[in-house]
Every structure is written in C-alpha cells, then in structure tokens.
Amino acid sequence: GPMPVTHYCWMGRFAEGHAERGSDSDFYPATGRGDGTYAPDVRRIMLALSSDCLTWRRTNIVVADQADVPTMIYDEETGFLWMFFVIFDATTWADGRGRVVNNKIVAAYSEPYSIETWTYKEIELSFRYAGLEDSGHTEPADPCVVRDEIHGGYLMYFKTTVSGGNQAIWVAKAENVSDPVWYVEGDSA
C-alpha cells in the first residue's frame, strides 16, 4: 500500500541496511564510522515512520553515514520526499573529483512511495545575491527547510561560522525544493 504521509528522521547506531543509491546521484555518502574528528563523522541518519506522530516504527533504512542534522520536506508537486542534511565526508563524487568535504549541506530525495532508494544531490548556497561573497562565512550547517507559504518557493535556514568564531543564522531561498542553487537573502541574524 501507499507510504504513510508522516515521515521522521532519527539518529541511530551503526548497523546494516543502507538505502539503495539512485543512479542520478551527484555523490555517494561515505559508509561506516569516521574517526571522530568532527560530530557528523560518527553519526548516521536512519528513517522511522509514523501515521500519528506519536508512535514510531523503525525501518532500519540508513540514508547516510557520517551525516547529521537532517530536515525533511514533502514536495507536493512531485510526490518526492526531500531530506537536507550535513555530511562530513563524501569521497565518491559522480564527476570523479574525489574530494573530501567537511560539514557540507547536501540533499537527498526519495521517489514517491519508495523510501528504500535515495538520490544524493549537491547544492550550492550562493551568497552573491545578497552581496556577501567575501563575508568570511564558513562551514554552512544545520539546515532547516520550510515551504514559503506567503511568497511561494522554499526557505532554508542555516548557520555559519564567521570571522572570530562567532556563528550567524542565514536564510536562503529557492523556487523549487529541487533547485541546485539556493540564494542567500539579506543579512544574518
């Protein structure tokens, strides 16, 4: 039957059951535990389902290892589930770049009625729109994506570390949840 409408991410222990990877992925998350240098590299994102938001059933489906702070949103237009999260390490990039990343916000989507296969997408947070390309922001992290019910499109709230080690909260906008570039608006909070 159809998948329940309510979905939830939970952090779990390392175990078997990795999700299948979509063929259109930009990268594949690292598998297994990292060395513990940074918080995301010892975390795992798994799924649990609920029909009432009170009682949860673990699926044992691993969406990503060495990943943290997930947020999910349902795209009503396509029926896809989108998850935005921070990865610590992704050494297998589809374009063969073979680079290692540290605290990068990425996305993954699952096609309608299927939570076993996830397609991983790289996203860009563009500070140029707000005239902030040289603002000294580093390590965008902790995304929270919501639908903009007033103006349309989607908003992503996230934090960065700025010069001096202080943290700032930003908001980026995209017309579609699937857009590869999100444009940072205004000044930080």
PDB file of C-alpha atoms in Angstrom, residues 29-150:
ATOM      1  CA  PRO A  29      27.876   9.381   1.229  1.00  0.00           C
ATOM      2  CA  ALA A  30      30.725   7.653   2.999  1.00  0.00           C
ATOM      3  CA  THR A  31      29.825   4.398   4.692  1.00  0.00           C
ATOM      4  CA  GLY A  32      30.733   3.393   8.198  1.00  0.00           C
ATOM      5  CA  ARG A  33      32.027   5.364  11.114  1.00  0.00           C
ATOM      6  CA  GLY A  34      34.608   8.150  10.769  1.00  0.00           C
ATOM      7  CA  ASP A  35      37.497   8.764  13.131  1.00  0.00           C
ATOM      8  CA  GLY A  36      35.529  11.060  15.460  1.00  0.00           C
ATOM      9  CA  THR A  37      37.303  14.289  14.498  1.00  0.00           C
ATOM     10  CA  TYR A  38      34.003  16.128  13.913  1.00  0.00           C
ATOM     11  CA  ALA A  39      30.491  15.333  15.141  1.00  0.00           C
ATOM     12  CA  PRO A  40      28.958  14.357  11.784  1.00  0.00           C
ATOM     13  CA  ASP A  41      31.568  11.701  11.054  1.00  0.00           C
ATOM     14  CA  VAL A  42      30.306   9.454  13.874  1.00  0.00           C
ATOM     15  CA  ARG A  43      26.592   9.999  13.186  1.00  0.00           C
ATOM     16  CA  ARG A  44      24.113   8.168  10.986  1.00  0.00           C
ATOM     17  CA  ILE A  45      20.744   9.177   9.548  1.00  0.00           C
ATOM     18  CA  MET A  46      18.080   6.464   9.590  1.00  0.00           C
ATOM     19  CA  LEU A  47      14.334   6.520   8.994  1.00  0.00           C
ATOM     20  CA  ALA A  48      11.336   5.809  11.176  1.00  0.00           C
ATOM     21  CA  LEU A  49       7.682   6.051  10.127  1.00  0.00           C
ATOM     22  CA  SER A  50       4.544   7.168  11.904  1.00  0.00           C
ATOM     23  CA  SER A  51       0.917   7.656  10.950  1.00  0.00           C
ATOM     24  CA  ASP A  52       0.069   9.722  14.049  1.00  0.00           C
ATOM     25  CA  CYS A  53       3.384  11.430  15.040  1.00  0.00           C
ATOM     26  CA  LEU A  54       3.186   9.676  18.413  1.00  0.00           C
ATOM     27  CA  THR A  55       4.045   6.064  17.688  1.00  0.00           C
ATOM     28  CA  TRP A  56       7.109   5.374  15.570  1.00  0.00           C
ATOM     29  CA  ARG A  57       8.292   2.282  13.733  1.00  0.00           C
ATOM     30  CA  ARG A  58      11.975   1.937  12.883  1.00  0.00           C
ATOM     31  CA  THR A  59      12.660   0.948   9.296  1.00  0.00           C
ATOM     32  CA  ASN A  60      16.377   0.172   9.746  1.00  0.00           C
ATOM     33  CA  ILE A  61      16.966   2.068   6.485  1.00  0.00           C
ATOM     34  CA  VAL A  62      20.216   4.034   6.568  1.00  0.00           C
ATOM     35  CA  VAL A  63      20.040   7.150   4.411  1.00  0.00           C
ATOM     36  CA  ALA A  64      23.588   8.334   5.147  1.00  0.00           C
ATOM     37  CA  ASP A  65      26.569   7.636   7.391  1.00  0.00           C
ATOM     38  CA  GLN A  66      28.866  10.423   8.572  1.00  0.00           C
ATOM     39  CA  ALA A  67      25.867  12.765   8.357  1.00  0.00           C
ATOM     40  CA  ASP A  68      23.885  14.829  10.832  1.00  0.00           C
ATOM     41  CA  VAL A  69      21.073  17.377  11.448  1.00  0.00           C
ATOM     42  CA  PRO A  70      18.503  16.169   8.892  1.00  0.00           C
ATOM     43  CA  THR A  71      15.358  18.028   7.920  1.00  0.00           C
ATOM     44  CA  MET A  72      12.697  16.552   5.640  1.00  0.00           C
ATOM     45  CA  ILE A  73      10.068  18.138   3.444  1.00  0.00           C
ATOM     46  CA  TYR A  74       7.447  16.642   1.165  1.00  0.00           C
ATOM     47  CA  ASP A  75       7.247  18.134  -2.340  1.00  0.00           C
ATOM     48  CA  GLU A  76       3.515  18.131  -3.083  1.00  0.00           C
ATOM     49  CA  GLU A  77       4.071  18.815  -6.796  1.00  0.00           C
ATOM     50  CA  THR A  78       6.251  15.766  -7.465  1.00  0.00           C
ATOM     51  CA  GLY A  79       5.436  13.500  -4.524  1.00  0.00           C
ATOM     52  CA  PHE A  80       9.137  13.253  -3.665  1.00  0.00           C
ATOM     53  CA  LEU A  81      10.461  13.313  -0.121  1.00  0.00           C
ATOM     54  CA  TRP A  82      13.444  15.649   0.209  1.00  0.00           C
ATOM     55  CA  MET A  83      15.973  15.492   3.019  1.00  0.00           C
ATOM     56  CA  PHE A  84      18.602  18.163   3.644  1.00  0.00           C
ATOM     57  CA  PHE A  85      21.480  17.336   5.961  1.00  0.00           C
ATOM     58  CA  VAL A  86      25.155  17.903   6.681  1.00  0.00           C
ATOM     59  CA  ILE A  87      27.758  15.387   5.528  1.00  0.00           C
ATOM     60  CA  PHE A  88      31.244  15.153   6.876  1.00  0.00           C
ATOM     61  CA  ASP A  89      32.812  13.023   4.171  1.00  0.00           C
ATOM     62  CA  ALA A  90      31.781  12.073   0.654  1.00  0.00           C
ATOM     63  CA  THR A  91      34.749  10.711  -1.207  1.00  0.00           C
ATOM     64  CA  THR A  92      32.837   9.278  -4.155  1.00  0.00           C
ATOM     65  CA  TRP A  93      31.613  12.128  -6.346  1.00  0.00           C
ATOM     66  CA  ALA A  94      29.840  11.287  -9.598  1.00  0.00           C
ATOM     67  CA  ASP A  95      32.091  13.622 -11.600  1.00  0.00           C
ATOM     68  CA  GLY A  96      35.221  11.838 -10.335  1.00  0.00           C
ATOM     69  CA  ARG A  97      36.569  14.817  -8.360  1.00  0.00           C
ATOM     70  CA  GLY A  98      37.482  12.556  -5.427  1.00  0.00           C
ATOM     71  CA  ARG A  99      37.375  15.425  -2.949  1.00  0.00           C
ATOM     72  CA  VAL A 100      36.705  15.230   0.755  1.00  0.00           C
ATOM     73  CA  VAL A 101      34.305  17.708   2.315  1.00  0.00           C
ATOM     74  CA  ASN A 102      33.833  18.892   5.859  1.00  0.00           C
ATOM     75  CA  ASN A 103      30.362  19.935   7.046  1.00  0.00           C
ATOM     76  CA  LYS A 104      28.663  20.465   3.692  1.00  0.00           C
ATOM     77  CA  ILE A 105      24.896  20.863   3.359  1.00  0.00           C
ATOM     78  CA  VAL A 106      23.568  18.406   0.779  1.00  0.00           C
ATOM     79  CA  ALA A 107      20.194  16.978  -0.236  1.00  0.00           C
ATOM     80  CA  ALA A 108      18.728  13.583  -0.999  1.00  0.00           C
ATOM     81  CA  TYR A 109      15.353  12.658  -2.423  1.00  0.00           C
ATOM     82  CA  SER A 110      13.218   9.566  -2.482  1.00  0.00           C
ATOM     83  CA  GLU A 111      10.706   8.926  -5.234  1.00  0.00           C
ATOM     84  CA  PRO A 112       7.016   8.638  -4.363  1.00  0.00           C
ATOM     85  CA  TYR A 113       6.114   5.580  -2.251  1.00  0.00           C
ATOM     86  CA  SER A 114       9.735   4.464  -2.060  1.00  0.00           C
ATOM     87  CA  ILE A 115      11.967   5.125   0.916  1.00  0.00           C
ATOM     88  CA  GLU A 116      14.471   2.413   0.027  1.00  0.00           C
ATOM     89  CA  THR A 117      16.209   4.359  -2.780  1.00  0.00           C
ATOM     90  CA  TRP A 118      17.708   7.827  -2.265  1.00  0.00           C
ATOM     91  CA  THR A 119      19.317  10.060  -4.879  1.00  0.00           C
ATOM     92  CA  TYR A 120      22.003  12.345  -3.420  1.00  0.00           C
ATOM     93  CA  LYS A 121      22.384  15.894  -4.736  1.00  0.00           C
ATOM     94  CA  GLU A 122      24.983  18.561  -4.133  1.00  0.00           C
ATOM     95  CA  ILE A 123      23.571  22.027  -3.510  1.00  0.00           C
ATOM     96  CA  GLU A 124      25.169  25.453  -3.578  1.00  0.00           C
ATOM     97  CA  LEU A 125      24.403  28.267  -1.185  1.00  0.00           C
ATOM     98  CA  SER A 126      25.010  31.458  -3.155  1.00  0.00           C
ATOM     99  CA  PHE A 127      25.909  34.483  -1.035  1.00  0.00           C
ATOM    100  CA  ARG A 128      26.432  36.636  -4.161  1.00  0.00           C
ATOM    101  CA  TYR A 129      22.759  37.551  -4.443  1.00  0.00           C
ATOM    102  CA  ALA A 130      22.963  39.278  -1.068  1.00  0.00           C
ATOM    103  CA  GLY A 131      26.323  40.892  -1.976  1.00  0.00           C
ATOM    104  CA  LEU A 132      28.137  38.773   0.600  1.00  0.00           C
ATOM    105  CA  GLU A 133      30.599  36.687  -1.426  1.00  0.00           C
ATOM    106  CA  ASP A 134      33.542  37.824   0.723  1.00  0.00           C
ATOM    107  CA  SER A 135      31.776  37.895   4.089  1.00  0.00           C
ATOM    108  CA  GLY A 136      34.052  35.295   5.713  1.00  0.00           C
ATOM    109  CA  HIS A 137      31.283  32.741   6.309  1.00  0.00           C
ATOM    110  CA  THR A 138      32.450  29.153   6.614  1.00  0.00           C
ATOM    111  CA  GLU A 139      31.013  25.725   7.248  1.00  0.00           C
ATOM    112  CA  PRO A 140      27.311  26.220   6.481  1.00  0.00           C
ATOM    113  CA  ALA A 141      25.483  23.704   8.673  1.00  0.00           C
ATOM    114  CA  ASP A 142      22.243  22.727  10.417  1.00  0.00           C
ATOM    115  CA  PRO A 143      19.733  23.242   7.596  1.00  0.00           C
ATOM    116  CA  CYS A 144      16.011  23.626   8.202  1.00  0.00           C
ATOM    117  CA  VAL A 145      13.853  23.788   5.057  1.00  0.00           C
ATOM    118  CA  VAL A 146      10.260  25.051   5.021  1.00  0.00           C
ATOM    119  CA  ARG A 147       7.774  25.987   2.340  1.00  0.00           C
ATOM    120  CA  ASP A 148       7.299  29.769   1.982  1.00  0.00           C
ATOM    121  CA  GLU A 149       3.503  29.914   2.168  1.00  0.00           C
ATOM    122  CA  ILE A 150       3.420  33.696   1.694  1.00  0.00           C
TER     123      ILE A 150
END
